[in-house]
Short mmCIF file of C-alpha atoms in Angstrom, two decimals:
data_model
loop_
_atom_site.label_atom_id
_atom_site.label_comp_id
_atom_site.label_asym_id
_atom_site.label_seq_id
_atom_site.Cartn_x
_atom_site.Cartn_y
_atom_site.Cartn_z
CA UNK Z 638 85.75 51.77 136.10
CA UNK Z 639 88.67 53.77 136.80
CA UNK Z 640 90.35 55.13 139.81
CA UNK Z 641 89.57 58.85 140.34
CA UNK Z 642 93.67 59.74 140.05
CA UNK Z 643 93.50 58.31 136.13
CA UNK Z 644 89.98 59.99 136.04
CA UNK Z 645 92.02 63.15 136.84
CA UNK Z 646 94.96 62.66 134.11
CA UNK Z 647 92.88 62.24 131.64
CA UNK Z 648 90.63 65.24 132.03
CA UNK Z 649 92.52 67.90 133.59
CA UNK Z 650 93.84 70.02 130.58
CA UNK Z 651 95.43 73.13 132.15
CA UNK Z 652 99.62 73.80 131.69
CA UNK Z 653 101.94 70.92 133.25
CA UNK Z 654 98.96 68.44 133.19
CA UNK Z 655 99.46 65.00 131.24
CA UNK Z 656 96.52 65.27 128.86
CA UNK Z 657 96.93 69.27 128.59
CA UNK Z 658 100.59 68.92 127.19
CA UNK Z 659 99.41 66.03 124.74
CA UNK Z 660 97.07 68.91 123.55
CA UNK Z 661 99.61 71.44 122.95
CA UNK Z 662 101.52 69.13 120.61
CA UNK Z 663 98.69 69.92 118.24
CA UNK Z 664 96.91 72.87 116.54
CA UNK Z 665 93.90 73.87 118.89
CA UNK Z 666 90.82 75.85 117.52
CA UNK Z 667 91.08 79.39 119.45
CA UNK Z 668 88.34 81.12 117.65
CA UNK Z 669 85.66 81.52 115.05
CA UNK Z 670 86.96 84.10 111.96
CA UNK Z 671 83.21 85.92 112.33
CA UNK Z 672 84.59 86.73 115.94
CA UNK Z 673 86.88 88.84 114.67
CA UNK Z 674 84.62 90.31 111.67
CA UNK Z 675 83.72 93.58 113.46
CA UNK Z 676 85.37 97.01 113.14
CA UNK Z 677 87.82 96.24 116.29
CA UNK Z 678 89.34 92.84 115.49
CA UNK Z 679 89.74 91.93 118.94
CA UNK Z 680 88.84 89.08 121.08
CA UNK Z 681 88.97 87.47 124.39
CA UNK Z 682 89.95 83.51 124.16
CA UNK Z 683 90.04 80.86 126.96
CA UNK Z 684 91.99 78.09 125.98
CA UNK Z 685 93.08 74.97 127.87
CA UNK Z 686 93.21 76.63 130.96
CA UNK Z 687 95.14 79.69 130.02
CA UNK Z 688 93.80 83.53 129.58
CA UNK Z 689 94.60 85.03 126.26
CA UNK Z 690 93.69 87.76 123.78
CA UNK Z 691 93.64 87.22 119.75
CA UNK Z 692 93.86 90.79 117.54
CA UNK Z 693 94.13 91.49 114.08
CA UNK Z 694 96.79 94.38 113.72
CA UNK Z 695 96.85 96.96 110.69
CA UNK Z 696 98.71 94.64 108.23
CA UNK Z 697 96.05 91.97 108.58
CA UNK Z 698 98.37 89.85 110.66
CA UNK Z 699 96.76 87.87 113.78
CA UNK Z 700 98.49 87.49 117.41
CA UNK Z 701 97.51 85.97 120.07
CA UNK Z 702 99.16 86.91 123.93
CA UNK Z 703 98.67 86.75 127.30
CA UNK Z 704 95.65 89.02 128.47
CA UNK Z 705 97.03 90.04 131.28
CA UNK Z 706 99.76 93.12 130.65
CA UNK Z 707 102.76 91.90 132.33
CA UNK Z 708 102.74 95.53 133.85
CA UNK Z 709 100.56 95.51 136.22
CA UNK Z 710 97.83 92.80 135.35
CA UNK Z 711 95.36 95.09 133.46
CA UNK Z 712 93.02 93.57 130.50
CA UNK Z 713 94.40 93.74 127.12
CA UNK Z 714 91.20 92.50 126.26
CA UNK Z 715 90.46 96.24 126.19
CA UNK Z 716 93.76 97.59 124.83
CA UNK Z 717 93.92 100.03 122.26
CA UNK Z 718 93.87 98.59 118.76
CA UNK Z 719 96.36 101.09 117.07
CA UNK Z 720 100.28 101.27 115.58
CA UNK Z 721 99.90 97.74 114.43
CA UNK Z 722 99.43 96.43 117.70
CA UNK Z 723 97.68 96.53 120.79
CA UNK Z 724 98.20 99.10 123.56
CA UNK Z 725 97.53 98.88 127.30
CA UNK Z 726 95.29 101.76 128.61
CA UNK Z 727 97.01 102.04 131.94
CA UNK Z 728 100.02 103.22 131.18
CA UNK Z 729 100.11 103.00 127.09
CA UNK Z 730 102.53 100.02 127.24
CA UNK Z 731 102.24 98.58 123.47
CA UNK Z 732 102.64 94.88 122.28
CA UNK Z 733 102.99 93.83 118.69
CA UNK Z 734 101.42 90.21 117.51
CA UNK Z 735 104.18 88.94 118.81
CA UNK Z 736 103.87 89.79 122.64
CA UNK Z 737 107.14 92.21 122.05
CA UNK Z 738 107.05 95.12 124.01
CA UNK Z 739 107.72 97.95 121.47
CA UNK Z 740 107.16 100.89 123.42
CA UNK Z 741 106.44 102.25 127.13
CA UNK Z 742 105.71 106.12 126.58
CA UNK Z 743 105.36 106.79 130.34
CA UNK Z 744 109.02 105.56 130.94
CA UNK Z 745 112.30 108.29 130.88
CA UNK Z 746 113.14 109.29 127.60
CA UNK Z 747 115.56 107.03 126.07
CA UNK Z 748 114.48 103.93 128.42
CA UNK Z 749 115.03 100.65 126.86
CA UNK Z 750 113.54 98.85 129.36
CA UNK Z 751 110.68 97.53 126.90
CA UNK Z 752 112.89 95.62 124.72
CA UNK Z 753 113.12 93.01 127.93
CA UNK Z 754 109.57 92.82 128.31
CA UNK Z 755 107.75 90.02 126.35
CA UNK Z 756 104.41 88.84 126.83
CA UNK Z 757 103.56 85.58 126.42
CA UNK Z 758 102.27 84.46 122.66
CA UNK Z 759 101.37 81.43 120.85
CA UNK Z 760 101.42 80.91 116.62
CA UNK Z 761 98.37 81.28 114.92
CA UNK Z 762 97.32 79.74 111.46
CA UNK Z 763 93.74 80.67 109.97
CA UNK Z 764 91.88 78.41 107.76
CA UNK Z 765 88.37 77.86 106.37
CA UNK Z 766 86.59 80.03 108.95
CA UNK Z 767 88.56 79.15 112.42
CA UNK Z 768 91.61 80.60 113.78
CA UNK Z 769 94.35 77.59 115.07
CA UNK Z 770 96.68 78.39 117.86
CA UNK Z 771 99.61 76.06 118.46
CA UNK Z 772 100.72 76.21 122.57
CA UNK Z 773 103.31 73.43 122.56
CA UNK Z 774 107.17 73.79 122.48
CA UNK Z 775 109.33 74.05 119.47
CA UNK Z 776 108.09 74.76 115.86
CA UNK Z 777 104.45 73.95 115.01
CA UNK Z 778 103.51 71.13 112.93
CA UNK Z 779 101.92 71.63 109.45
CA UNK Z 780 98.23 71.31 109.52
CA UNK Z 781 97.01 67.74 108.43
CA UNK Z 782 95.85 66.84 104.95
CA UNK Z 783 92.02 66.86 105.93
CA UNK Z 784 89.36 67.57 103.90
CA UNK Z 785 88.12 70.66 105.75
CA UNK Z 786 91.59 72.23 105.26
CA UNK Z 787 92.03 71.03 101.63
CA UNK Z 788 88.77 72.41 100.76
CA UNK Z 789 88.27 75.69 99.83
CA UNK Z 790 86.92 78.31 102.15
CA UNK Z 791 83.71 78.12 99.71
CA UNK Z 792 83.01 74.63 100.55
CA UNK Z 793 83.39 74.99 104.47
CA UNK Z 794 81.33 76.36 106.96
CA UNK Z 795 82.41 76.76 110.74
CA UNK Z 796 80.64 77.37 113.66
CA UNK Z 797 80.87 76.79 117.32
CA UNK Z 798 79.20 75.84 120.96
CA UNK Z 799 79.59 76.51 124.54
CA UNK Z 800 79.28 73.33 126.39
CA UNK Z 801 79.26 73.43 130.28
CA UNK Z 802 81.21 69.90 130.97
CA UNK Z 803 84.56 68.80 130.51
CA UNK Z 804 86.21 68.20 127.09
CA UNK Z 805 86.40 64.21 127.42
CA UNK Z 806 82.39 63.31 128.10
CA UNK Z 807 81.87 65.47 125.53
CA UNK Z 808 84.14 64.21 122.78
CA UNK Z 809 83.28 60.83 123.91
CA UNK Z 810 79.89 61.21 123.02
CA UNK Z 811 81.26 61.91 119.11
CA UNK Z 812 82.75 58.14 119.66
CA UNK Z 813 79.83 56.30 120.71
CA UNK Z 814 77.76 54.90 117.43
CA UNK Z 815 74.75 53.24 119.39
CA UNK Z 816 73.87 56.39 121.01
CA UNK Z 817 72.32 57.85 117.96
CA UNK Z 818 70.02 55.11 117.61
CA UNK Z 819 68.42 56.07 120.80
CA UNK Z 820 69.83 59.54 122.14
CA UNK Z 821 68.29 60.88 118.41
CA UNK Z 822 65.11 58.56 118.03
CA UNK Z 823 62.66 60.41 116.10
CA UNK Z 824 59.58 58.59 116.99
CA UNK Z 825 58.18 60.49 113.31
CA UNK Z 826 60.23 60.93 110.41
CA UNK Z 827 60.96 64.18 108.73
CA UNK Z 828 61.22 64.84 104.67
CA UNK Z 829 64.49 64.20 103.98
CA UNK Z 830 64.27 66.76 101.25
CA UNK Z 831 64.53 69.61 103.88
CA UNK Z 832 67.62 67.65 105.40
CA UNK Z 833 70.20 70.89 104.59
CA UNK Z 834 72.29 71.80 106.85
CA UNK Z 835 70.75 69.22 109.35
CA UNK Z 836 72.36 65.65 110.68
CA UNK Z 837 70.77 62.25 110.54
CA UNK Z 838 67.75 63.72 108.23
CA UNK Z 839 69.09 62.53 104.79
CA UNK Z 840 68.21 59.27 103.39
CA UNK Z 841 70.69 56.15 104.47
CA UNK Z 842 73.10 55.88 101.44
CA UNK Z 843 71.76 55.44 98.43
CA UNK Z 844 68.22 54.22 99.71
CA UNK Z 845 64.97 55.85 100.15
CA UNK Z 846 64.83 55.18 104.01
CA UNK Z 847 64.86 58.08 106.10
CA UNK Z 848 68.37 58.15 108.08
CA UNK Z 849 65.98 58.31 111.42
CA UNK Z 850 63.92 55.48 110.65
CA UNK Z 851 67.17 53.00 109.97
CA UNK Z 852 68.96 54.06 113.40
CA UNK Z 853 65.39 53.51 115.07
CA UNK Z 854 64.58 50.06 113.56
CA UNK Z 855 68.42 49.16 113.71
CA UNK Z 856 69.30 49.71 117.34
CA UNK Z 857 72.07 46.90 117.89
CA UNK Z 858 74.77 47.78 115.38
CA UNK Z 859 78.21 45.54 115.51
CA UNK Z 860 81.03 48.16 116.19
CA UNK Z 861 84.79 47.44 115.54
CA UNK Z 862 87.54 50.26 115.85
CA UNK Z 863 91.25 50.10 113.63
CA UNK Z 864 94.02 52.21 114.71
CA UNK Z 865 94.84 54.62 112.04
CA UNK Z 866 97.91 57.50 111.64
CA UNK Z 867 95.70 59.65 112.79
CA UNK Z 868 94.06 58.17 115.31
CA UNK Z 869 91.01 55.32 115.05
CA UNK Z 870 88.83 54.29 112.47
CA UNK Z 871 85.04 53.34 113.80
CA UNK Z 872 82.82 50.86 111.62
CA UNK Z 873 79.10 50.44 112.59
CA UNK Z 874 77.41 47.89 110.77
CA UNK Z 875 73.75 47.84 110.98
CA UNK Z 876 72.06 44.72 109.14
CA UNK Z 877 69.03 45.34 106.74
CA UNK Z 878 66.19 42.46 107.11
CA UNK Z 879 66.48 42.12 103.14
CA UNK Z 880 70.09 40.82 103.05
CA UNK Z 881 71.79 44.25 103.26
CA UNK Z 882 74.01 46.15 105.65
CA UNK Z 883 74.62 49.82 106.10
CA UNK Z 884 77.99 50.76 106.95
CA UNK Z 885 78.67 53.94 108.79
CA UNK Z 886 82.19 54.80 109.29
CA UNK Z 887 83.36 57.64 111.27
CA UNK Z 888 86.73 58.72 112.95
CA UNK Z 889 88.27 59.79 116.15
CA UNK Z 890 91.21 62.31 115.22
CA UNK Z 891 94.09 62.64 117.94
CA UNK Z 892 93.76 64.02 120.34
CA UNK Z 893 90.12 66.14 120.71
CA UNK Z 894 88.29 65.70 116.98
CA UNK Z 895 86.00 63.53 115.44
CA UNK Z 896 85.22 63.35 111.67
CA UNK Z 897 81.90 62.19 110.53
CA UNK Z 898 78.89 62.18 108.01
CA UNK Z 899 76.52 64.65 108.12
CA UNK Z 900 74.72 63.51 104.57
CA UNK Z 901 76.08 62.34 101.26
CA UNK Z 902 77.21 65.74 100.48
CA UNK Z 903 79.03 67.09 103.70
CA UNK Z 904 81.18 65.58 106.30
CA UNK Z 905 81.66 67.39 109.90
CA UNK Z 906 84.81 67.48 111.16
CA UNK Z 907 84.74 68.86 115.39
CA UNK Z 908 87.05 69.59 117.95
CA UNK Z 909 85.92 69.65 121.87
CA UNK Z 910 88.67 72.44 122.94
CA UNK Z 911 88.46 73.17 126.80
CA UNK Z 912 88.24 76.63 128.06
CA UNK Z 913 89.07 75.05 131.42
CA UNK Z 914 88.76 71.71 133.07
CA UNK Z 915 84.61 72.38 133.31
CA UNK Z 916 83.94 73.90 129.93
CA UNK Z 917 84.50 73.57 126.50
CA UNK Z 918 83.72 74.26 123.32
CA UNK Z 919 82.97 72.23 120.16
CA UNK Z 920 84.22 73.59 116.82
CA UNK Z 921 82.67 72.16 113.62
CA UNK Z 922 83.80 72.18 109.94
CA UNK Z 923 81.26 71.28 107.53
CA UNK Z 924 82.55 70.37 103.87
CA UNK Z 925 80.93 69.87 101.29
CA UNK Z 926 81.89 67.53 98.05
CA UNK Z 927 79.23 68.92 95.77
CA UNK Z 928 78.03 72.57 95.75
CA UNK Z 929 79.65 75.46 97.67
CA UNK Z 930 78.00 75.58 101.34
CA UNK Z 931 74.83 77.72 101.86
CA UNK Z 932 76.99 80.03 104.46
CA UNK Z 933 74.05 82.12 105.41
CA UNK Z 934 71.43 79.12 105.78
CA UNK Z 935 73.85 77.09 108.25
CA UNK Z 936 74.30 80.00 110.09
CA UNK Z 937 71.08 81.10 110.33
CA UNK Z 938 69.93 77.81 111.45
CA UNK Z 939 72.19 77.59 114.34
CA UNK Z 940 72.27 81.06 115.90
CA UNK Z 941 68.43 80.09 116.05
CA UNK Z 942 69.76 77.62 118.81
CA UNK Z 943 72.67 79.88 119.97
CA UNK Z 944 73.22 83.77 121.63
CA UNK Z 945 76.14 85.83 120.42
CA UNK Z 946 78.86 86.68 121.80
CA UNK Z 947 79.52 83.33 123.87
CA UNK Z 948 77.54 80.92 121.37
CA UNK Z 949 76.44 79.58 124.63
CA UNK Z 950 73.05 77.47 123.52
CA UNK Z 951 69.97 78.74 123.97
CA UNK Z 952 68.27 75.34 125.70
CA UNK Z 953 70.46 74.55 128.59
CA UNK Z 954 70.53 73.10 132.40
CA UNK Z 955 68.45 76.09 133.37
CA UNK Z 956 65.46 75.76 131.35
CA UNK Z 957 65.54 72.15 131.39
CA UNK Z 958 66.99 71.74 127.59
CA UNK Z 959 63.48 72.30 126.44
CA UNK Z 960 62.31 69.50 127.93
CA UNK Z 961 58.64 68.42 126.57
CA UNK Z 962 57.04 65.18 128.13
CA UNK Z 963 54.21 65.40 125.45
CA UNK Z 964 57.18 65.54 122.89
CA UNK Z 965 59.01 62.98 124.29
CA UNK Z 966 55.64 60.86 124.38
CA UNK Z 967 55.22 61.17 120.70
CA UNK Z 968 57.79 62.86 118.63
CA UNK Z 969 61.45 62.74 119.96
CA UNK Z 970 63.35 59.96 122.48
CA UNK Z 971 64.11 62.74 124.54
CA UNK Z 972 61.60 65.48 124.48
CA UNK Z 973 64.03 68.18 123.96
CA UNK Z 974 63.45 69.38 120.51
CA UNK Z 975 64.53 68.49 116.74
CA UNK Z 976 68.17 70.00 117.39
CA UNK Z 977 70.72 67.03 118.06
CA UNK Z 978 73.35 69.05 119.30
CA UNK Z 979 70.97 69.69 122.01
CA UNK Z 980 70.37 65.88 122.90
CA UNK Z 981 74.20 65.63 122.80
CA UNK Z 982 74.58 68.52 125.28
CA UNK Z 983 72.07 67.07 127.94
CA UNK Z 984 73.80 63.86 127.73
CA UNK Z 985 77.35 65.16 128.46
CA UNK Z 986 76.28 67.85 130.61
CA UNK Z 987 74.24 66.15 133.36
CA UNK Z 988 76.43 63.63 134.51
CA UNK Z 989 78.21 66.61 135.83
CA UNK Z 990 81.31 69.24 135.03
CA UNK Z 991 83.55 66.44 135.36
CA UNK Z 992 82.00 62.85 135.30
CA UNK Z 993 83.06 60.35 138.20
CA UNK Z 994 84.30 57.44 136.11
CA UNK Z 995 85.09 55.67 139.18
CA UNK Z 996 81.14 55.13 139.21
CA UNK Z 997 80.96 54.16 135.11
CA UNK Z 998 80.08 50.70 133.66
CA UNK Z 999 81.11 50.51 130.15
CA UNK Z 1000 79.50 47.81 127.80
CA UNK Z 1001 80.34 46.27 124.34
CA UNK Z 1002 79.14 49.27 122.31
CA UNK Z 1003 81.78 51.49 124.41
CA UNK Z 1004 84.61 49.90 122.61
CA UNK Z 1005 86.07 53.09 120.94
CA UNK Z 1006 85.78 54.79 124.17
CA UNK Z 1007 88.26 52.02 125.90
CA UNK Z 1008 90.73 52.20 122.62
CA UNK Z 1009 91.02 56.04 123.10
CA UNK Z 1010 91.49 56.03 126.41
CA UNK Z 1011 94.59 53.61 126.07
CA UNK Z 1012 95.83 55.96 123.37
CA UNK Z 1013 95.62 58.97 125.41
CA UNK Z 1014 97.34 57.04 128.09
CA UNK Z 1015 99.96 56.03 125.62
CA UNK Z 1016 100.30 59.34 124.43
CA UNK Z 1017 100.70 60.82 127.71
CA UNK Z 1018 103.42 58.27 129.05
CA UNK Z 1019 105.60 59.01 125.99
CA UNK Z 1020 105.33 62.70 126.60
CA UNK Z 1021 106.79 61.49 130.24
CA UNK Z 1022 109.32 59.35 128.97
CA UNK Z 1023 110.31 62.26 126.54
CA UNK Z 1024 109.61 60.57 123.62
CA UNK Z 1025 107.15 62.72 121.84
CA UNK Z 1026 107.65 61.32 117.95
CA UNK Z 1027 105.26 57.97 119.48
CA UNK Z 1028 102.28 60.51 119.20
CA UNK Z 1029 99.94 59.90 116.24
CA UNK Z 1030 100.95 62.45 113.54
CA UNK Z 1031 103.94 63.02 115.55
CA UNK Z 1032 106.16 59.51 114.62
CA UNK Z 1033 108.11 61.83 112.12
CA UNK Z 1034 106.28 61.92 109.11
CA UNK Z 1035 104.44 64.77 107.43
CA UNK Z 1036 101.19 65.34 108.96
CA UNK Z 1037 100.32 67.12 105.96
CA UNK Z 1038 100.14 64.28 104.25
CA UNK Z 1039 97.56 62.15 106.28
CA UNK Z 1040 94.82 62.71 104.05
CA UNK Z 1041 90.72 62.07 104.25
CA UNK Z 1042 89.75 60.76 106.48
CA UNK Z 1043 86.76 58.47 104.60
CA UNK Z 1044 83.60 59.77 106.45
CA UNK Z 1045 80.65 58.14 104.93
CA UNK Z 1046 77.26 56.20 105.12
CA UNK Z 1047 77.16 53.03 102.83
CA UNK Z 1048 74.99 50.21 101.82
CA UNK Z 1049 76.70 47.06 101.27
CA UNK Z 1050 74.93 44.71 99.35
CA UNK Z 1051 77.38 41.44 100.28
CA UNK Z 1052 79.01 40.72 103.25
CA UNK Z 1053 82.29 42.61 101.87
CA UNK Z 1054 81.13 46.14 103.83
CA UNK Z 1055 85.33 47.50 103.58
CA UNK Z 1056 85.04 47.39 99.50
CA UNK Z 1057 81.46 49.27 99.78
CA UNK Z 1058 82.69 51.97 101.67
CA UNK Z 1059 85.96 52.62 99.96
CA UNK Z 1060 84.19 52.57 96.50
CA UNK Z 1061 81.54 54.52 98.22
CA UNK Z 1062 83.70 56.77 99.20
CA UNK Z 1063 85.70 57.03 95.78
CA UNK Z 1064 82.87 57.52 93.76
CA UNK Z 1065 81.82 60.74 95.95
CA UNK Z 1066 85.63 62.07 95.59
CA UNK Z 1067 85.89 61.66 91.87
CA UNK Z 1068 82.48 63.62 91.45
CA UNK Z 1069 83.70 66.21 93.55
CA UNK Z 1070 83.83 69.39 90.88
CA UNK Z 1071 84.54 72.62 93.27
CA UNK Z 1072 87.91 71.09 94.41
CA UNK Z 1073 90.46 67.93 94.34
CA UNK Z 1074 89.12 65.48 97.47
CA UNK Z 1075 90.98 62.91 95.60
CA UNK Z 1076 93.70 60.90 98.39
CA UNK Z 1077 96.02 58.69 97.35
#
């Protein structure tokens, strides 16, 4: 259990809050590139408690500025996209992508007032289907050298989904290796040949065992956690009856992301980004080490479960997540369908928008959650003491040199599971022909 004061500090993300200030030192997903694909590339953005508007100007460059016009607060999401900027329909005030007001057509001839008007704006960068924003002080850091950023656009598919809960409980489900044996338990195994674009549907590593069967048959993994330059590495060992060990390596990327294996050919890098303290988006980048991603197929799969334009899940608390007691009796552990995102969504939304952690009781399998919270608390304390260089990937090194991370499933034939997973990852990277996946 933790105190209410600490729960507030860990979960609140608005300007000036301890955790929010930590998040502002890192690039945050702000929108999908797909959201700007229409004839009018202007979209509202709610991010870390702030209301913003993202637009692409006539030069093709992106701007992210405050949503309320600094004149009298009109909504710039309805602005006229013209003259290489965004013009407020109320009085015609015009803003460029930096937030600078460049024209006030209703003011007296020769007025220079516009030079003193500047809307809040944030630097943005677009990479492999996601627009990222930097909302912190000073110059933004380079993007880390993660696989999802190093791979070409052809080998990365990006998507997002809305969850009605605080970002912390959303992120923590991704650093809980034990839950997959229960929450995502399938009582009947699907054909692994139909696994493309689906998590936990492939065979386990280099075996013919369906991943769903392995998770079901071995529900008590040995979990260890290692601190890294990017956050935490999680190792879950499931010891098979024949003496082999299944090794699953996942990662917590500080402050709010995870990196996990999806299949033998793909990994998922997923951020959990607060809109405010009671809602968040997960943003996923699916990175392929083999062929270019079939983006149309993966998008169609996910649009069956999500609505546009807000990317809200079709199954939600208002329709009981599609719960079917007959399905629960004989097909899935939850009775909520075959999409594991729905299972996770129920698990993180059902405790309420912000879980009261003064009532929780953590067990040994929650070791990564405990270690992560300590890391976040240390980062918050470092900022309060003026020591931003002590944050992960902020210690004076170059974030672009932080590579990987390794995210895979491996079968170890001996007790040397570390050698097994590193060798398996090296083999996969060496066989990657679409891009240079080697790490040094």
